[in-house]
Structures are given as C-alpha cells and as structure tokens.
Amino acid sequence: MPAAASPQNYTDQYAKDRAEIEDLMARYLFAMDYNDMDSYAATFTEDGELEFASGTAVGRDNIKATAKAFKDRIATVYKDVDGNPAVLRHVLAQTVIRVEGDRAWARAFWYEMANDGPKNEAGRKTPQMGTFGIYEDELRKVDGQWLFSKRRILNEFLDGRHSGSENPVAEMDRLAE
C-alpha cells in the first residue's frame, strides 16, 4: 500500500493513543535538552533499546548512562562564539504514528537548533540549525503507558546513518503489517 494511503483506522482510541505517544516524544526531547537523564530513561521500556550514531544501549540504566555520556561529549564539541558549550534544542517536525493494539510504530523528522551562530549587530548570539534526521520508533503500551521499546536515531549528515531513498512511512507500514 502506498505511504500516502493510510492503513490506520482513525478511531477515538487512536486519537487518545496518538496524543499519548506525541506527549511521550515531547517529554523525551525536553528531558534530553534539559539534562534530565532519569526522565529520559523513563521514556523507554525496562528492556528498551536506543540505537544512535555512537552505538546501541539496551535497558533503562544503560540508556541513561549512554545518554549522559553523549551529552557530556557533545558539550566539548559544540561551542558558541564565546567558547561556552552551545545550548542545543531539538525540534520534532512531521510525525506519522501507526497503532495496532498495544504496539505502535512511528516515523518522525527531527532537527536541532543551537545558539552557536554568529553574533548579530546587537552582539547577541544567533540560532543556527545543526543536525537533522529521522526517528524510527517501536513502542509498547506497558501498564497503560506508551513507552519506546526501540528508538533508532538516523542522522542525515553522517555516512551510514542516513535514512536512504525509500519513504520511511512505507517501511514502517510494512513492519506493522
């Protein structure tokens, strides 16, 4: 089935599930951007898996430790024009979510903004778009709460981590079926 044609049945339950999953996605990003690694890890199932450019972490404790190490490393790489660690903020754009009972799949486009642009005429730091990519998610409802069972982060600017030429939604729909 073409990705433009939706195989999803848009019931009231789908609307509720989608709202809860979108809330989870937002909480994940706020936790990452504000260094709240306990809340970040809590967005995953106990046996959850996080795959990103630096590797894969399985289980909440490993995900928390891996995310903290990543944030610490990034602070040494991304600097603003004054040499301070840049302030990074992630933005979630178009998101497609497929729900089948207590399982769900999502594909979302993300990008990152930072305060590491040049200073403007008033001497203020300007924002700059940084990295971007696709989230490939598998989710499970556990005790009535949606959580990531697997999150794969693709980065369109890194060799071997880009999403490829196929529509990510078509691939997601095949997994769900």
PDB file of C-alpha atoms in Angstrom:
ATOM      1  CA  MET A   1       0.000   0.000   0.000  1.00  0.00           C
ATOM      2  CA  PRO A   2       1.427   3.439  -0.887  1.00  0.00           C
ATOM      3  CA  ALA A   3       2.502   5.539   2.082  1.00  0.00           C
ATOM      4  CA  ALA A   4       0.052   8.278   1.098  1.00  0.00           C
ATOM      5  CA  ALA A   5      -2.845   5.893   1.638  1.00  0.00           C
ATOM      6  CA  SER A   6      -3.331   5.358   5.355  1.00  0.00           C
ATOM      7  CA  PRO A   7      -3.768   1.811   6.634  1.00  0.00           C
ATOM      8  CA  GLN A   8      -4.547   3.264  10.076  1.00  0.00           C
ATOM      9  CA  ASN A   9      -8.108   3.175  11.395  1.00  0.00           C
ATOM     10  CA  TYR A  10      -8.702   6.616  12.954  1.00  0.00           C
ATOM     11  CA  THR A  11     -10.898   5.749  15.909  1.00  0.00           C
ATOM     12  CA  ASP A  12     -11.323   7.665  19.161  1.00  0.00           C
ATOM     13  CA  GLN A  13      -8.867   5.207  20.717  1.00  0.00           C
ATOM     14  CA  TYR A  14      -6.313   6.023  18.009  1.00  0.00           C
ATOM     15  CA  ALA A  15      -6.674   9.725  18.827  1.00  0.00           C
ATOM     16  CA  LYS A  16      -6.028   9.013  22.516  1.00  0.00           C
ATOM     17  CA  ASP A  17      -3.071   6.729  21.770  1.00  0.00           C
ATOM     18  CA  ARG A  18      -1.576   9.232  19.339  1.00  0.00           C
ATOM     19  CA  ALA A  19      -1.881  12.068  21.853  1.00  0.00           C
ATOM     20  CA  GLU A  20      -0.126   9.938  24.486  1.00  0.00           C
ATOM     21  CA  ILE A  21       2.652   8.949  22.066  1.00  0.00           C
ATOM     22  CA  GLU A  22       3.185  12.550  20.935  1.00  0.00           C
ATOM     23  CA  ASP A  23       3.391  13.559  24.606  1.00  0.00           C
ATOM     24  CA  LEU A  24       5.996  10.827  25.176  1.00  0.00           C
ATOM     25  CA  MET A  25       8.025  12.097  22.207  1.00  0.00           C
ATOM     26  CA  ALA A  26       7.958  15.657  23.575  1.00  0.00           C
ATOM     27  CA  ARG A  27       8.906  14.531  27.092  1.00  0.00           C
ATOM     28  CA  TYR A  28      11.836  12.586  25.619  1.00  0.00           C
ATOM     29  CA  LEU A  29      13.176  15.719  23.882  1.00  0.00           C
ATOM     30  CA  PHE A  30      12.664  18.043  26.862  1.00  0.00           C
ATOM     31  CA  ALA A  31      14.434  15.525  29.113  1.00  0.00           C
ATOM     32  CA  MET A  32      17.387  15.276  26.689  1.00  0.00           C
ATOM     33  CA  ASP A  33      17.694  19.009  26.113  1.00  0.00           C
ATOM     34  CA  TYR A  34      17.476  19.859  29.819  1.00  0.00           C
ATOM     35  CA  ASN A  35      19.807  17.053  31.009  1.00  0.00           C
ATOM     36  CA  ASP A  36      17.104  15.194  32.953  1.00  0.00           C
ATOM     37  CA  MET A  37      18.507  11.731  32.327  1.00  0.00           C
ATOM     38  CA  ASP A  38      16.163   9.985  34.796  1.00  0.00           C
ATOM     39  CA  SER A  39      13.117  11.248  32.876  1.00  0.00           C
ATOM     40  CA  TYR A  40      14.870  10.494  29.598  1.00  0.00           C
ATOM     41  CA  ALA A  41      15.471   6.848  30.517  1.00  0.00           C
ATOM     42  CA  ALA A  42      11.906   6.552  31.849  1.00  0.00           C
ATOM     43  CA  THR A  43      10.541   7.080  28.313  1.00  0.00           C
ATOM     44  CA  PHE A  44      11.806   3.560  27.470  1.00  0.00           C
ATOM     45  CA  THR A  45      10.546   0.140  28.474  1.00  0.00           C
ATOM     46  CA  GLU A  46      12.707  -1.667  31.052  1.00  0.00           C
ATOM     47  CA  ASP A  47      14.263  -3.648  28.180  1.00  0.00           C
ATOM     48  CA  GLY A  48      14.178  -0.721  25.755  1.00  0.00           C
ATOM     49  CA  GLU A  49      16.790  -0.201  23.073  1.00  0.00           C
ATOM     50  CA  LEU A  50      18.348   3.064  21.911  1.00  0.00           C
ATOM     51  CA  GLU A  51      20.391   2.966  18.717  1.00  0.00           C
ATOM     52  CA  PHE A  52      22.254   6.086  17.615  1.00  0.00           C
ATOM     53  CA  ALA A  53      25.433   7.087  15.817  1.00  0.00           C
ATOM     54  CA  SER A  54      27.698   6.114  18.720  1.00  0.00           C
ATOM     55  CA  GLY A  55      26.197   2.672  19.286  1.00  0.00           C
ATOM     56  CA  THR A  56      23.332   0.881  20.982  1.00  0.00           C
ATOM     57  CA  ALA A  57      22.229   0.826  24.607  1.00  0.00           C
ATOM     58  CA  VAL A  58      19.755  -1.713  25.994  1.00  0.00           C
ATOM     59  CA  GLY A  59      17.856  -1.293  29.271  1.00  0.00           C
ATOM     60  CA  ARG A  60      16.991   1.898  31.132  1.00  0.00           C
ATOM     61  CA  ASP A  61      20.180   2.041  33.207  1.00  0.00           C
ATOM     62  CA  ASN A  62      22.393   1.637  30.137  1.00  0.00           C
ATOM     63  CA  ILE A  63      20.302   4.144  28.165  1.00  0.00           C
ATOM     64  CA  LYS A  64      20.631   6.686  30.974  1.00  0.00           C
ATOM     65  CA  ALA A  65      24.408   6.219  31.239  1.00  0.00           C
ATOM     66  CA  THR A  66      24.855   6.314  27.460  1.00  0.00           C
ATOM     67  CA  ALA A  67      22.742   9.467  27.060  1.00  0.00           C
ATOM     68  CA  LYS A  68      24.625  11.234  29.853  1.00  0.00           C
ATOM     69  CA  ALA A  69      27.995  10.308  28.332  1.00  0.00           C
ATOM     70  CA  PHE A  70      26.782  11.532  24.931  1.00  0.00           C
ATOM     71  CA  LYS A  71      25.606  14.864  26.381  1.00  0.00           C
ATOM     72  CA  ASP A  72      28.914  15.320  28.215  1.00  0.00           C
ATOM     73  CA  ARG A  73      30.854  14.602  24.996  1.00  0.00           C
ATOM     74  CA  ILE A  74      28.677  16.943  22.905  1.00  0.00           C
ATOM     75  CA  ALA A  75      29.324  19.775  25.385  1.00  0.00           C
ATOM     76  CA  THR A  76      33.012  19.561  24.483  1.00  0.00           C
ATOM     77  CA  VAL A  77      32.317  19.677  20.734  1.00  0.00           C
ATOM     78  CA  TYR A  78      29.537  22.231  20.207  1.00  0.00           C
ATOM     79  CA  LYS A  79      30.675  25.648  21.398  1.00  0.00           C
ATOM     80  CA  ASP A  80      29.082  29.051  20.999  1.00  0.00           C
ATOM     81  CA  VAL A  81      31.051  32.017  19.647  1.00  0.00           C
ATOM     82  CA  ASP A  82      32.328  32.771  23.165  1.00  0.00           C
ATOM     83  CA  GLY A  83      33.717  29.248  23.592  1.00  0.00           C
ATOM     84  CA  ASN A  84      30.992  28.087  26.010  1.00  0.00           C
ATOM     85  CA  PRO A  85      29.065  24.843  25.485  1.00  0.00           C
ATOM     86  CA  ALA A  86      26.291  25.618  22.998  1.00  0.00           C
ATOM     87  CA  VAL A  87      22.679  25.372  24.099  1.00  0.00           C
ATOM     88  CA  LEU A  88      21.066  22.677  21.939  1.00  0.00           C
ATOM     89  CA  ARG A  89      17.318  22.275  21.458  1.00  0.00           C
ATOM     90  CA  HIS A  90      15.654  19.526  19.437  1.00  0.00           C
ATOM     91  CA  VAL A  91      12.535  20.119  17.371  1.00  0.00           C
ATOM     92  CA  LEU A  92      10.114  17.430  16.260  1.00  0.00           C
ATOM     93  CA  ALA A  93       8.513  18.020  12.872  1.00  0.00           C
ATOM     94  CA  GLN A  94       6.226  15.777  10.796  1.00  0.00           C
ATOM     95  CA  THR A  95       5.294  12.609  12.633  1.00  0.00           C
ATOM     96  CA  VAL A  96       3.436   9.521  11.400  1.00  0.00           C
ATOM     97  CA  ILE A  97       2.179   7.067  14.027  1.00  0.00           C
ATOM     98  CA  ARG A  98       0.637   3.659  13.438  1.00  0.00           C
ATOM     99  CA  VAL A  99      -1.121   1.949  16.344  1.00  0.00           C
ATOM    100  CA  GLU A 100      -2.083  -1.715  16.440  1.00  0.00           C
ATOM    101  CA  GLY A 101      -3.439  -2.629  19.882  1.00  0.00           C
ATOM    102  CA  ASP A 102      -0.699  -2.263  22.493  1.00  0.00           C
ATOM    103  CA  ARG A 103       2.030  -1.842  19.860  1.00  0.00           C
ATOM    104  CA  ALA A 104       2.834   1.198  17.770  1.00  0.00           C
ATOM    105  CA  TRP A 105       5.362   2.364  15.198  1.00  0.00           C
ATOM    106  CA  ALA A 106       6.342   5.937  14.444  1.00  0.00           C
ATOM    107  CA  ARG A 107       8.469   7.830  11.976  1.00  0.00           C
ATOM    108  CA  ALA A 108       9.340  11.434  12.722  1.00  0.00           C
ATOM    109  CA  PHE A 109      11.619  14.088  11.282  1.00  0.00           C
ATOM    110  CA  TRP A 110      13.755  15.909  13.852  1.00  0.00           C
ATOM    111  CA  TYR A 111      16.210  18.748  13.709  1.00  0.00           C
ATOM    112  CA  GLU A 112      18.381  20.534  16.185  1.00  0.00           C
ATOM    113  CA  MET A 113      18.882  24.223  16.820  1.00  0.00           C
ATOM    114  CA  ALA A 114      21.757  25.727  18.773  1.00  0.00           C
ATOM    115  CA  ASN A 115      22.936  29.147  19.906  1.00  0.00           C
ATOM    116  CA  ASP A 116      26.238  28.692  18.102  1.00  0.00           C
ATOM    117  CA  GLY A 117      25.574  31.024  15.199  1.00  0.00           C
ATOM    118  CA  PRO A 118      27.479  34.274  14.720  1.00  0.00           C
ATOM    119  CA  LYS A 119      26.644  37.286  16.861  1.00  0.00           C
ATOM    120  CA  ASN A 120      24.266  39.793  15.299  1.00  0.00           C
ATOM    121  CA  GLU A 121      24.710  43.581  15.120  1.00  0.00           C
ATOM    122  CA  ALA A 122      23.471  43.907  18.720  1.00  0.00           C
ATOM    123  CA  GLY A 123      26.097  41.443  19.919  1.00  0.00           C
ATOM    124  CA  ARG A 124      23.577  38.695  20.651  1.00  0.00           C
ATOM    125  CA  LYS A 125      24.200  35.073  19.765  1.00  0.00           C
ATOM    126  CA  THR A 126      22.039  33.865  16.906  1.00  0.00           C
ATOM    127  CA  PRO A 127      20.476  30.448  16.475  1.00  0.00           C
ATOM    128  CA  GLN A 128      21.758  28.045  13.903  1.00  0.00           C
ATOM    129  CA  MET A 129      20.243  24.870  12.564  1.00  0.00           C
ATOM    130  CA  GLY A 130      22.535  21.961  13.243  1.00  0.00           C
ATOM    131  CA  THR A 131      21.843  18.311  12.751  1.00  0.00           C
ATOM    132  CA  PHE A 132      18.716  16.583  11.436  1.00  0.00           C
ATOM    133  CA  GLY A 133      17.347  13.149  10.744  1.00  0.00           C
ATOM    134  CA  ILE A 134      14.626  10.579  11.266  1.00  0.00           C
ATOM    135  CA  TYR A 135      13.438   8.767  14.376  1.00  0.00           C
ATOM    136  CA  GLU A 136      12.382   5.180  13.713  1.00  0.00           C
ATOM    137  CA  ASP A 137      10.364   4.079  16.726  1.00  0.00           C
ATOM    138  CA  GLU A 138       8.720   0.960  18.032  1.00  0.00           C
ATOM    139  CA  LEU A 139       6.510   1.470  21.071  1.00  0.00           C
ATOM    140  CA  ARG A 140       4.655  -0.710  23.568  1.00  0.00           C
ATOM    141  CA  LYS A 141       1.895   0.095  25.978  1.00  0.00           C
ATOM    142  CA  VAL A 142       3.023  -1.114  29.409  1.00  0.00           C
ATOM    143  CA  ASP A 143       0.591  -0.879  32.337  1.00  0.00           C
ATOM    144  CA  GLY A 144      -1.467   1.621  30.336  1.00  0.00           C
ATOM    145  CA  GLN A 145       1.511   3.833  29.403  1.00  0.00           C
ATOM    146  CA  TRP A 146       3.157   4.174  25.994  1.00  0.00           C
ATOM    147  CA  LEU A 147       6.950   3.745  26.060  1.00  0.00           C
ATOM    148  CA  PHE A 148       9.695   3.341  23.497  1.00  0.00           C
ATOM    149  CA  SER A 149      10.709  -0.288  23.118  1.00  0.00           C
ATOM    150  CA  LYS A 150      13.169   0.713  20.414  1.00  0.00           C
ATOM    151  CA  ARG A 151      14.311   4.076  19.124  1.00  0.00           C
ATOM    152  CA  ARG A 152      16.674   4.255  16.175  1.00  0.00           C
ATOM    153  CA  ILE A 153      18.073   7.722  15.514  1.00  0.00           C
ATOM    154  CA  LEU A 154      19.170   8.358  11.961  1.00  0.00           C
ATOM    155  CA  ASN A 155      21.340  11.379  11.131  1.00  0.00           C
ATOM    156  CA  GLU A 156      21.083  12.533   7.528  1.00  0.00           C
ATOM    157  CA  PHE A 157      24.547  14.126   7.642  1.00  0.00           C
ATOM    158  CA  LEU A 158      26.517  11.070   8.812  1.00  0.00           C
ATOM    159  CA  ASP A 159      27.744   8.325   6.492  1.00  0.00           C
ATOM    160  CA  GLY A 160      25.920   5.097   7.206  1.00  0.00           C
ATOM    161  CA  ARG A 161      23.283   6.800   9.402  1.00  0.00           C
ATOM    162  CA  HIS A 162      21.034   8.381   6.768  1.00  0.00           C
ATOM    163  CA  SER A 163      17.502   7.215   6.062  1.00  0.00           C
ATOM    164  CA  GLY A 164      18.044   6.233   2.440  1.00  0.00           C
ATOM    165  CA  SER A 165      15.850   6.896  -0.562  1.00  0.00           C
ATOM    166  CA  GLU A 166      12.692   4.967   0.430  1.00  0.00           C
ATOM    167  CA  ASN A 167       9.795   6.768   2.082  1.00  0.00           C
ATOM    168  CA  PRO A 168      10.251   5.935   5.813  1.00  0.00           C
ATOM    169  CA  VAL A 169       6.477   5.648   6.269  1.00  0.00           C
ATOM    170  CA  ALA A 170       6.181   2.840   3.699  1.00  0.00           C
ATOM    171  CA  GLU A 171       8.844   0.857   5.556  1.00  0.00           C
ATOM    172  CA  MET A 172       7.045   1.482   8.881  1.00  0.00           C
ATOM    173  CA  ASP A 173       3.738   0.257   7.471  1.00  0.00           C
ATOM    174  CA  ARG A 174       5.377  -2.957   6.296  1.00  0.00           C
ATOM    175  CA  LEU A 175       6.748  -3.583   9.790  1.00  0.00           C
ATOM    176  CA  ALA A 176       3.321  -3.023  11.327  1.00  0.00           C
ATOM    177  CA  GLU A 177       1.667  -5.461   8.943  1.00  0.00           C
TER     178      GLU A 177
END
